[in-house]
Coordinates of C-alpha atoms (C1' of nucleotides) in Angstrom, one line a residue:
Chain U
M22 CA 78.1 -94.0 -26.1
S23 CA 78.4 -90.3 -25.5
L24 CA 81.7 -88.6 -25.2
S25 CA 80.9 -87.0 -21.9
A26 CA 80.2 -90.5 -20.4
I27 CA 83.7 -91.6 -21.4
L28 CA 85.6 -88.5 -20.6
G29 CA 83.7 -87.6 -17.4
P30 CA 82.2 -84.3 -16.4
L31 CA 84.1 -81.0 -16.3
D32 CA 84.9 -79.4 -12.9
D33 CA 83.1 -76.2 -12.5
A34 CA 85.2 -75.4 -9.3
S35 CA 88.5 -76.0 -11.0
P36 CA 90.8 -72.9 -11.5
L37 CA 91.4 -74.2 -15.0
P38 CA 88.9 -72.6 -17.4
L39 CA 86.2 -74.9 -18.7
Y40 CA 87.3 -74.6 -22.3
Q41 CA 90.8 -75.7 -21.4
Q42 CA 89.5 -78.6 -19.4
L43 CA 87.4 -79.7 -22.4
Q44 CA 90.3 -79.1 -24.7
R45 CA 92.5 -81.4 -22.7
A46 CA 89.8 -84.0 -22.4
L47 CA 89.4 -84.1 -26.2
R48 CA 93.1 -84.1 -26.8
D49 CA 93.4 -87.1 -24.5
A50 CA 90.5 -88.8 -26.3
I51 CA 92.3 -88.3 -29.6
S52 CA 95.7 -89.4 -28.4
T53 CA 94.2 -92.6 -26.9
N54 CA 92.2 -93.3 -30.1
V55 CA 88.9 -93.0 -28.4
L56 CA 88.5 -90.6 -31.3
G57 CA 90.3 -92.1 -34.3
P58 CA 91.5 -90.4 -37.5
D59 CA 88.6 -89.1 -39.6
D60 CA 86.1 -89.7 -36.9
A61 CA 83.5 -87.0 -36.7
L62 CA 83.0 -85.2 -33.4
P63 CA 79.5 -84.6 -32.1
A64 CA 78.1 -81.3 -33.3
E65 CA 79.2 -78.3 -31.3
R66 CA 75.7 -77.8 -30.0
D67 CA 75.6 -81.5 -28.9
L68 CA 78.9 -81.2 -27.2
A69 CA 77.7 -78.1 -25.4
D70 CA 74.7 -80.1 -24.1
E71 CA 76.7 -83.2 -23.2
F72 CA 79.2 -81.2 -21.1
S73 CA 76.7 -78.7 -19.9
V74 CA 78.6 -75.7 -21.2
S75 CA 77.8 -73.1 -23.8
R76 CA 78.5 -73.6 -27.4
I77 CA 81.0 -70.7 -27.2
T78 CA 83.0 -72.6 -24.7
V79 CA 83.0 -75.7 -26.9
R80 CA 84.2 -73.6 -29.8
K81 CA 87.0 -72.1 -27.8
A82 CA 88.1 -75.6 -26.9
L83 CA 87.9 -76.8 -30.5
D84 CA 89.7 -73.6 -31.7
G85 CA 92.7 -74.7 -29.8
L86 CA 92.7 -78.2 -31.2
V87 CA 92.2 -77.0 -34.7
G88 CA 95.2 -74.7 -34.2
E89 CA 97.2 -77.7 -33.0
G90 CA 96.3 -79.5 -36.2
L91 CA 94.4 -82.2 -34.4
L92 CA 91.0 -81.3 -35.7
M93 CA 89.6 -80.2 -39.0
R94 CA 86.4 -78.2 -39.4
K95 CA 84.1 -78.5 -42.4
Q96 CA 81.3 -75.9 -42.4
G97 CA 78.0 -77.6 -42.8
A98 CA 79.5 -81.0 -42.3
G99 CA 81.1 -81.3 -38.9
T100 CA 84.4 -81.4 -37.1
F101 CA 86.8 -84.3 -37.7
V102 CA 89.9 -85.7 -36.2
T103 CA 92.8 -85.1 -38.6
G104 CA 93.9 -88.2 -40.3
R105 CA 96.9 -88.8 -42.5
V106 CA 96.6 -87.6 -46.0
E107 CA 96.8 -90.4 -48.5
K108 CA 98.5 -89.5 -51.7
N109 CA 98.1 -91.8 -54.7
F110 CA 101.6 -92.2 -55.9
A111 CA 100.5 -93.6 -59.2
K112 CA 98.4 -90.6 -60.2
L113 CA 99.9 -87.5 -61.7
T114 CA 98.0 -84.9 -59.8
S115 CA 99.0 -81.7 -58.3
F116 CA 99.1 -81.0 -54.6
S117 CA 96.3 -78.5 -54.9
E118 CA 94.0 -80.8 -56.8
D119 CA 94.7 -83.6 -54.4
M120 CA 93.8 -81.6 -51.4
I121 CA 90.7 -80.2 -52.9
A122 CA 89.6 -83.7 -53.8
R123 CA 90.0 -84.6 -50.1
G124 CA 87.9 -81.7 -49.0
R125 CA 90.8 -79.7 -47.6
K126 CA 91.8 -76.2 -48.5
P127 CA 95.3 -76.0 -50.0
H128 CA 97.2 -72.8 -50.0
S129 CA 100.8 -71.9 -50.4
V130 CA 103.1 -69.4 -48.8
W131 CA 105.7 -68.3 -51.3
L132 CA 109.2 -68.1 -50.1
S133 CA 110.6 -67.0 -53.5
K134 CA 109.8 -66.8 -57.2
S135 CA 112.7 -66.0 -59.3
E136 CA 114.2 -66.1 -62.8
G137 CA 117.6 -67.3 -63.8
S138 CA 119.7 -69.7 -65.8
V139 CA 119.9 -73.4 -65.2
N140 CA 122.5 -74.7 -62.9
P141 CA 124.4 -77.8 -64.0
E142 CA 122.2 -80.1 -61.9
E143 CA 119.0 -78.8 -63.4
A144 CA 120.4 -78.8 -66.9
L145 CA 121.3 -82.5 -66.4
T146 CA 117.9 -83.6 -64.9
L147 CA 115.8 -81.5 -67.3
G148 CA 117.9 -82.2 -70.4
L149 CA 118.5 -78.5 -71.1
S150 CA 121.5 -76.9 -72.6
P151 CA 123.5 -74.6 -70.3
G152 CA 122.4 -71.0 -70.2
T153 CA 118.7 -71.8 -70.7
G154 CA 116.4 -69.6 -68.8
V155 CA 114.4 -71.0 -66.0
F156 CA 111.8 -69.9 -63.4
R157 CA 112.3 -71.1 -59.8
F158 CA 109.6 -71.4 -57.2
H159 CA 110.0 -72.1 -53.6
R160 CA 107.1 -72.4 -51.2
I161 CA 105.5 -74.0 -48.3
R162 CA 102.3 -76.0 -49.0
Y163 CA 99.5 -76.1 -46.5
A164 CA 96.4 -78.2 -46.1
D165 CA 94.0 -76.0 -44.2
A166 CA 96.2 -74.5 -41.6
L167 CA 98.6 -77.4 -41.5
P168 CA 102.0 -77.1 -43.2
M169 CA 102.5 -80.3 -45.3
A170 CA 105.4 -79.9 -47.6
L171 CA 108.3 -77.7 -48.8
E172 CA 108.5 -77.4 -52.5
F173 CA 111.3 -76.3 -54.9
S174 CA 110.3 -76.2 -58.5
T175 CA 112.3 -75.4 -61.7
V176 CA 110.5 -74.7 -65.0
P177 CA 112.1 -73.6 -68.3
T178 CA 111.1 -70.1 -69.3
A179 CA 110.1 -71.5 -72.6
V180 CA 107.0 -73.1 -71.2
L181 CA 105.7 -70.3 -69.0
S182 CA 105.3 -66.7 -69.9
S183 CA 106.2 -65.3 -66.5
V184 CA 106.5 -66.1 -62.8
A185 CA 103.4 -64.1 -62.2
Q186 CA 101.4 -66.8 -64.0
V187 CA 101.9 -69.2 -61.2
D188 CA 99.5 -68.4 -58.4
S189 CA 98.1 -71.3 -56.4
S190 CA 99.0 -74.1 -58.7
L191 CA 102.0 -74.6 -60.9
Y192 CA 100.1 -77.3 -63.0
E193 CA 97.2 -74.9 -63.5
A194 CA 99.6 -72.3 -64.9
L195 CA 101.2 -74.9 -67.2
E196 CA 97.8 -76.1 -68.2
R197 CA 96.8 -72.6 -69.3
E198 CA 99.7 -72.4 -71.5
G199 CA 99.1 -75.8 -72.9
N200 CA 102.2 -77.2 -71.3
R201 CA 100.9 -79.5 -68.6
P202 CA 103.1 -82.5 -68.3
T203 CA 101.6 -85.8 -69.3
R204 CA 104.3 -88.1 -68.1
A205 CA 106.7 -87.9 -65.1
L206 CA 109.5 -89.8 -63.5
Q207 CA 109.4 -89.8 -59.7
R208 CA 112.0 -90.7 -57.2
L209 CA 111.1 -91.1 -53.6
R210 CA 113.3 -91.5 -50.6
A211 CA 113.3 -91.1 -46.8
V212 CA 115.1 -88.1 -45.3
L213 CA 115.5 -86.4 -42.0
F214 CA 114.5 -82.8 -41.8
T215 CA 117.2 -80.2 -41.2
A216 CA 116.7 -77.5 -38.6
D217 CA 115.8 -75.0 -41.3
Q218 CA 113.3 -77.3 -43.0
A219 CA 111.8 -78.4 -39.7
E220 CA 111.1 -74.8 -38.6
L221 CA 109.3 -74.0 -41.9
L222 CA 107.1 -77.1 -41.5
G223 CA 106.6 -76.8 -37.8
V224 CA 108.2 -80.1 -36.9
K225 CA 111.3 -81.1 -35.0
P226 CA 114.7 -81.3 -36.6
G227 CA 115.4 -85.0 -37.1
D228 CA 111.8 -85.9 -37.8
P229 CA 111.2 -88.2 -40.7
G230 CA 110.2 -86.9 -44.1
L231 CA 109.7 -88.0 -47.7
L232 CA 111.7 -86.4 -50.5
I233 CA 110.0 -86.7 -53.8
E234 CA 111.8 -85.6 -56.9
R235 CA 109.7 -85.3 -60.0
R236 CA 110.6 -84.6 -63.6
G237 CA 107.6 -83.8 -65.7
F238 CA 107.5 -84.2 -69.5
L239 CA 105.2 -83.2 -72.3
K240 CA 103.9 -85.7 -74.8
S241 CA 106.7 -84.6 -77.1
G242 CA 109.2 -85.7 -74.5
R243 CA 110.3 -82.2 -73.6
A244 CA 111.0 -81.7 -69.9
V245 CA 109.0 -79.0 -68.4
E246 CA 109.3 -79.4 -64.7
F247 CA 111.8 -80.4 -62.0
T248 CA 110.3 -80.4 -58.5
Q249 CA 111.7 -81.5 -55.2
S250 CA 109.1 -81.9 -52.5
Y251 CA 109.8 -82.5 -48.9
Y252 CA 106.7 -84.0 -47.3
R253 CA 106.0 -84.4 -43.6
G254 CA 106.3 -88.0 -42.7
D255 CA 103.8 -87.8 -39.9
A256 CA 101.1 -86.3 -42.1
Y257 CA 101.4 -88.0 -45.4
D258 CA 100.9 -91.5 -46.7
F259 CA 101.5 -92.6 -50.2
V260 CA 99.2 -95.2 -51.6
A261 CA 99.6 -97.3 -54.7
E262 CA 97.4 -99.9 -56.3
L263 CA 99.3 -102.5 -58.3
N264 CA 98.0 -105.1 -60.6
T265 CA 101.0 -107.1 -61.6
L266 CA 103.4 -108.4 -59.1
S267 CA 106.7 -110.0 -59.6
Chain G
M21 CA 72.0 -110.9 -57.1
S22 CA 71.6 -107.2 -56.3
L23 CA 74.5 -105.1 -55.1
S24 CA 72.7 -103.9 -52.0
A25 CA 72.1 -107.5 -50.9
I26 CA 75.8 -108.1 -51.1
L27 CA 77.1 -104.9 -49.7
G28 CA 74.4 -104.4 -47.0
P29 CA 72.3 -101.4 -46.3
L30 CA 73.6 -97.9 -45.5
D31 CA 73.4 -96.6 -42.0
D32 CA 71.1 -93.6 -41.8
A33 CA 72.2 -92.9 -38.2
S34 CA 76.0 -92.9 -39.0
P35 CA 77.8 -89.6 -38.8
L36 CA 79.4 -90.5 -42.1
P37 CA 77.4 -89.0 -45.0
L38 CA 75.3 -91.4 -47.0
Y39 CA 77.1 -90.7 -50.2
Q40 CA 80.5 -91.5 -48.6
Q41 CA 79.1 -94.7 -47.2
L42 CA 78.0 -95.8 -50.6
Q43 CA 81.2 -94.7 -52.1
R44 CA 83.2 -96.8 -49.7
A45 CA 80.9 -99.8 -50.2
L46 CA 81.4 -99.6 -54.0
R47 CA 85.1 -99.1 -53.6
D48 CA 85.3 -102.2 -51.5
A49 CA 83.2 -104.1 -54.1
I50 CA 85.7 -103.1 -56.7
S51 CA 88.8 -103.9 -54.7
T52 CA 87.4 -107.3 -53.8
N53 CA 86.4 -108.0 -57.4
V54 CA 82.7 -108.3 -56.6
L55 CA 82.8 -105.7 -59.4
G56 CA 85.5 -106.6 -61.9
P57 CA 87.1 -104.5 -64.6
D58 CA 84.8 -103.5 -67.4
D59 CA 81.8 -104.6 -65.4
A60 CA 78.8 -102.3 -65.8
L61 CA 77.3 -100.9 -62.6
P62 CA 73.5 -100.9 -62.2
A63 CA 72.0 -97.7 -63.5
E64 CA 72.1 -94.7 -61.2
R65 CA 68.3 -94.8 -60.8
D66 CA 68.5 -98.5 -59.9
L67 CA 71.3 -98.0 -57.4
A68 CA 69.2 -95.2 -55.8
D69 CA 66.3 -97.7 -55.5
E70 CA 68.4 -100.5 -54.2
F71 CA 70.1 -98.5 -51.5
S72 CA 67.0 -96.4 -50.8
V73 CA 68.7 -93.1 -51.4
S74 CA 68.1 -90.4 -54.0
R75 CA 69.8 -90.4 -57.4
I76 CA 71.7 -87.3 -56.4
T77 CA 73.3 -89.2 -53.5
V78 CA 74.2 -92.0 -55.8
R79 CA 75.8 -89.6 -58.3
K80 CA 77.9 -87.9 -55.5
A81 CA 79.2 -91.3 -54.6
L82 CA 80.0 -92.2 -58.2
D83 CA 81.6 -88.7 -58.7
G84 CA 84.2 -89.6 -56.1
L85 CA 85.0 -92.9 -57.6
V86 CA 85.2 -91.5 -61.1
G87 CA 87.6 -88.9 -59.6
E88 CA 89.7 -91.7 -58.2
G89 CA 89.9 -93.3 -61.6
L90 CA 88.0 -96.4 -60.5
L91 CA 84.9 -95.8 -62.6
M92 CA 84.2 -94.6 -66.1
R93 CA 81.0 -93.0 -67.2
K94 CA 79.5 -93.3 -70.7
Q95 CA 76.5 -91.1 -71.2
G96 CA 73.6 -93.2 -72.5
A97 CA 75.4 -96.4 -71.9
G98 CA 76.3 -96.8 -68.3
T99 CA 79.0 -96.6 -65.7
F100 CA 81.8 -99.1 -65.8
V101 CA 84.7 -100.3 -63.7
T102 CA 88.0 -99.1 -65.2
G103 CA 90.7 -101.6 -66.0
R104 CA 93.9 -101.0 -64.1
V105 CA 96.8 -99.2 -65.7
E106 CA 99.5 -98.7 -63.1
K107 CA 101.8 -101.3 -64.6
N108 CA 105.0 -99.4 -63.9
F109 CA 104.5 -99.7 -60.2
A110 CA 105.2 -103.4 -60.4
K111 CA 108.8 -102.3 -60.0
L112 CA 108.1 -101.1 -56.5
T113 CA 107.0 -104.5 -55.4
S114 CA 109.9 -106.8 -56.4
F115 CA 112.9 -106.4 -54.2
S116 CA 114.7 -109.2 -56.0
E117 CA 114.2 -107.9 -59.5
D118 CA 115.0 -104.4 -58.5
M119 CA 118.3 -105.4 -57.0
I120 CA 119.2 -107.5 -60.0
A121 CA 118.4 -104.6 -62.3
R122 CA 120.8 -102.5 -60.3
G123 CA 123.5 -105.2 -60.7
R124 CA 123.3 -106.4 -57.2
K125 CA 122.7 -109.8 -55.7
P126 CA 119.7 -110.1 -53.5
H127 CA 119.4 -112.6 -50.6
S128 CA 117.6 -113.0 -47.4
V129 CA 118.3 -114.1 -43.9
W130 CA 115.4 -115.6 -42.0
L131 CA 114.8 -114.4 -38.5
S132 CA 111.7 -116.5 -37.9
K133 CA 109.0 -118.6 -39.5
S134 CA 106.1 -119.4 -37.3
E135 CA 102.4 -120.4 -37.3
G136 CA 99.7 -118.8 -35.1
S137 CA 96.4 -117.1 -35.1
V138 CA 95.6 -113.7 -36.6
N139 CA 95.9 -110.7 -34.3
P140 CA 93.3 -108.1 -34.6
E141 CA 95.3 -105.8 -36.9
E142 CA 96.0 -108.6 -39.3
A143 CA 92.4 -109.8 -39.2
L144 CA 91.3 -106.3 -40.1
T145 CA 93.8 -105.6 -42.9
L146 CA 93.4 -109.1 -44.4
G147 CA 89.7 -109.3 -43.9
L148 CA 89.9 -112.6 -41.9
S149 CA 87.7 -113.7 -39.1
P150 CA 89.4 -113.9 -35.7
G151 CA 91.0 -117.2 -34.9
T152 CA 92.0 -117.9 -38.5
G153 CA 95.4 -119.6 -38.7
V154 CA 98.3 -117.7 -40.3
F155 CA 102.0 -118.2 -41.1
R156 CA 104.4 -115.4 -40.1
F157 CA 107.7 -114.7 -41.8
H158 CA 110.4 -112.3 -40.6
R159 CA 113.6 -111.7 -42.5
I160 CA 116.3 -109.3 -43.4
R161 CA 116.8 -108.6 -47.1
Y162 CA 120.3 -107.9 -48.4
A163 CA 121.7 -106.5 -51.6
D164 CA 125.1 -108.1 -51.9
A165 CA 126.3 -107.9 -48.3
L166 CA 124.4 -104.8 -47.5
P167 CA 121.3 -105.1 -45.4
M168 CA 118.5 -103.2 -47.1
A169 CA 115.2 -104.0 -45.5
L170 CA 113.4 -105.7 -42.7
E171 CA 110.3 -107.7 -43.7
F172 CA 107.4 -109.0 -41.8
S173 CA 104.9 -111.1 -43.8
T174 CA 101.6 -112.7 -42.7
V175 CA 99.9 -115.3 -44.8
P176 CA 96.7 -117.2 -44.0
T177 CA 97.4 -121.0 -43.6
A178 CA 94.6 -121.6 -46.1
V179 CA 96.8 -120.5 -49.0
L180 CA 100.0 -122.3 -48.1
S181 CA 100.6 -125.9 -47.0
S182 CA 103.4 -125.2 -44.6
V183 CA 106.1 -122.7 -43.6
A184 CA 108.7 -124.9 -45.0
Q185 CA 107.4 -124.2 -48.5
V186 CA 108.8 -120.7 -48.3
D187 CA 112.5 -120.6 -49.1
S188 CA 113.9 -117.6 -50.9
S189 CA 110.7 -116.2 -52.2
L190 CA 107.3 -116.0 -50.6
Y191 CA 105.7 -115.4 -53.9
E192 CA 107.3 -118.4 -55.5
A193 CA 105.8 -120.6 -52.7
L194 CA 102.4 -119.0 -53.2
E195 CA 102.8 -119.5 -57.0
R196 CA 103.4 -123.2 -56.5
E197 CA 100.1 -123.5 -54.6
G198 CA 98.3 -121.5 -57.2
N199 CA 97.7 -118.6 -54.8
R200 CA 100.0 -115.9 -56.1
P201 CA 98.5 -112.5 -55.6
T202 CA 97.6 -110.6 -58.8
R203 CA 96.8 -107.3 -57.3
A204 CA 98.0 -105.3 -54.3
L205 CA 97.4 -102.2 -52.3
Q206 CA 100.5 -100.5 -51.1
R207 CA 101.0 -97.8 -48.6
L208 CA 104.2 -96.0 -47.9
R209 CA 105.3 -93.7 -45.2
A210 CA 108.4 -92.2 -43.6
V211 CA 109.5 -93.6 -40.2
L212 CA 112.4 -93.5 -37.9
F213 CA 114.2 -96.7 -37.0
T214 CA 113.9 -98.0 -33.5
A215 CA 117.0 -99.3 -31.8
D216 CA 116.1 -103.0 -32.5
Q217 CA 115.5 -102.3 -36.2
A218 CA 118.6 -100.2 -36.5
E219 CA 120.8 -102.9 -35.1
L220 CA 119.5 -105.5 -37.6
L221 CA 120.0 -103.2 -40.5
G222 CA 123.3 -101.8 -39.4
V223 CA 122.2 -98.2 -39.1
K224 CA 121.8 -95.8 -36.2
P225 CA 118.6 -95.5 -34.2
G226 CA 116.7 -92.5 -35.5
D227 CA 117.9 -92.9 -39.0
P228 CA 115.2 -92.4 -41.6
G229 CA 113.4 -95.3 -43.2
L230 CA 110.5 -96.1 -45.4
L231 CA 107.7 -98.4 -44.2
I232 CA 105.8 -100.1 -47.0
E233 CA 102.7 -102.0 -46.1
R234 CA 101.4 -104.2 -48.8
R235 CA 98.2 -106.2 -49.0
G236 CA 98.1 -108.8 -51.8
F237 CA 94.9 -110.2 -53.3
L238 CA 94.0 -113.1 -55.6
K239 CA 91.9 -112.5 -58.7
S240 CA 89.0 -113.6 -56.6
G241 CA 89.5 -110.7 -54.3
R242 CA 90.7 -112.9 -51.4
A243 CA 93.5 -111.4 -49.3
V244 CA 96.5 -113.7 -49.2
E245 CA 99.3 -111.5 -47.9
F246 CA 100.1 -108.7 -45.5
T247 CA 103.7 -107.5 -45.6
Q248 CA 105.4 -104.7 -43.8
S249 CA 108.8 -103.8 -45.1
Y250 CA 111.1 -101.3 -43.5
Y251 CA 113.6 -100.0 -46.0
R252 CA 116.8 -98.1 -45.3
G253 CA 116.3 -94.5 -46.3
D254 CA 119.9 -94.0 -47.0
A255 CA 120.3 -96.9 -49.4
Y256 CA 117.0 -97.2 -51.2
D257 CA 115.2 -95.0 -53.7
F258 CA 111.8 -95.7 -55.1
V259 CA 111.4 -94.8 -58.8
A260 CA 108.2 -94.6 -60.6
E261 CA 107.1 -93.7 -64.0
L262 CA 103.7 -92.1 -64.3
N263 CA 101.6 -92.0 -67.3
T264 CA 98.2 -91.4 -65.8
L265 CA 96.7 -88.0 -66.6
S266 CA 94.1 -86.2 -64.7
Chain A
dA4 C1' 85.1 -47.2 -10.8
dC5 C1' 87.3 -49.5 -14.4
dC6 C1' 89.3 -53.1 -17.2
dG7 C1' 90.1 -57.8 -18.9
dC8 C1' 88.7 -62.5 -19.0
dA9 C1' 85.6 -66.5 -18.8
dA10 C1' 81.2 -67.9 -19.7
dA11 C1' 76.7 -67.8 -21.3
dG12 C1' 73.0 -66.4 -24.2
dT13 C1' 70.9 -65.1 -28.7
dA14 C1' 70.5 -64.4 -33.4
dC15 C1' 71.6 -64.9 -38.0
dC16 C1' 74.6 -66.4 -42.0
dA17 C1' 77.1 -69.8 -45.2
dT18 C1' 77.9 -74.4 -46.4
dT19 C1' 77.1 -79.2 -46.7
dT20 C1' 74.1 -83.0 -47.1
dA21 C1' 70.0 -85.0 -48.8
dG22 C1' 66.1 -85.2 -51.4
dA23 C1' 62.4 -84.2 -55.2
dT24 C1' 61.3 -83.2 -59.8
dA25 C1' 62.0 -82.1 -64.4
dC26 C1' 64.1 -82.1 -68.6
dC27 C1' 68.3 -82.6 -71.9
dA28 C1' 71.8 -85.5 -74.5
dA29 C1' 74.0 -89.6 -75.8
dT30 C1' 73.7 -94.4 -76.6
dA31 C1' 71.9 -98.9 -77.8
dA32 C1' 68.5 -102.0 -79.3
dA33 C1' 64.3 -102.8 -81.8
Chain H
dT19 C1' 64.4 -94.3 -87.7
dT20 C1' 62.2 -94.9 -83.5
dT21 C1' 62.1 -95.9 -78.7
dA22 C1' 63.7 -96.9 -74.2
dT23 C1' 67.5 -96.5 -71.3
dT24 C1' 71.3 -94.2 -69.6
dG25 C1' 74.0 -90.5 -67.8
dG26 C1' 74.1 -84.9 -67.5
dT27 C1' 72.1 -80.9 -65.7
dA28 C1' 69.3 -77.5 -63.5
dT29 C1' 65.9 -75.9 -60.0
dC30 C1' 63.8 -76.1 -55.9
dT31 C1' 63.2 -77.5 -50.6
dA32 C1' 64.8 -78.6 -46.1
dA33 C1' 67.6 -79.9 -42.2
dA34 C1' 71.9 -80.0 -39.9
dT35 C1' 76.3 -78.0 -39.2
dG36 C1' 80.0 -74.7 -38.5
dG37 C1' 81.0 -69.3 -38.7
dT38 C1' 80.2 -64.9 -36.8
dA39 C1' 78.4 -61.0 -34.4
dC40 C1' 76.4 -59.0 -30.9
dT41 C1' 74.9 -58.6 -25.7
dT42 C1' 75.0 -59.8 -20.7
dT43 C1' 76.8 -61.6 -16.3
dG44 C1' 80.2 -62.5 -12.8
dC45 C1' 84.9 -62.5 -11.2
dG46 C1' 89.4 -60.7 -10.0
dG47 C1' 92.8 -57.3 -10.3
dT48 C1' 94.1 -52.5 -10.9

DNA sequence: ACCGCAAAGTACCATTTAGATACCAATAAA
DNA sequence: TTTATTGGTATCTAAATGGTACTTTGCGGT
């Protein structure tokens, strides 16, 4: 069944531009699950044929929906309805690696990188003595153009030579210095986003989110990482596979 | 019996790439124990013949599953299904044990026990044919006097003789009938409580919660349980210890 | 007359998917 | 040790897809 047969033709006489009509039609199709998560849209050239418009017009319509985070483009592959990202909770992978494995492009916007001394909370959770030097990282994490999480990381200066070492991936930087954690304790709980957090993530205050606190350890048992990540509840699923139940 | 005969042919016309179709087919075969732990897969060249695709396509499919940790390659020997390792996650599954470990007394209040036919969602998630009979259970779970979670469970009638069998523990009842699940897939996400849910749990509508959906499987791969649990975000933390490396 | 916008047309580029073929490296069995 | 089998890797080809850059046309407002 072709999309145009379901959505109906566009109105050439309408004052609303064609690309906006198409955009609205597709947005409706997505919201009513005519196009479900991860479904591929017809190719741009096919859409253009189906709706009897030019490919440029199709692209303008898709541009808008990509901007809204409803669609995802993969060059050479197609355009897809954005689905929830599924994160395997039982696997100790970094956000960057995770997104790449899912075919999405991760990037971060740094809010701050700084150096200082542990505060009492960090000293407690990381098992460090007061006065120990730490690096602190604060950033927004994106998948493609979609903000996914706010992240606060604390790392002892002993395991990293400088803040500049950390570019796109904290774990990569730790790996380079031979200090990638091999074990971690994670704690997860539900939170509501504050106004500040919501604005950074492009959601509404009071929207649901997931706070994951992670302490990472080396084989030796030494703590090398304390990270608090606030994930968007509407964009993230955590999946676990279990083999023993009780 | 060849794998392709069990899994069916790939769809050349599907918008989903061939290697992803194959990947999903194999993942299903593993999750349903058609391919058990430590089983060897057919050689890449044989898989290519069986499914009428090139070896490269087979390798791309296997690459993904190796990345997910489901398969292990041994050059010169073969490709094998990995044994599971996420033992620590068992903690996530048992409400009762978790509460006891925290020094609290768990108990449940039944809201309903009923018998009926699967709805489409259940049929899909449990892999049952439409019209199959199921038992449904709905209860509130408490820690001491504090309501902690709402639970909806669905179980095929085939694995349980009657609803009356289920008293304090669904798993105990399944155990008595020799149908206790040995493996499960869990999915977790952040939600906001509706007015109905909030009232039952003694929280405010719009408060944050965690929805955990669990599908439980027998050794044979047969699905025996679909449970949705809504946990209070303010009263429950999920803790996990991770050992897996990547 | 000029400008900005919507729309269409055209061409070419980069990436992904899929395949074909060949050869190398590790393993296991004879 | 030898041989066959297995996974690992490297080139190619080709088609389909999204990405981008240009040009042209018509409309409406200034």
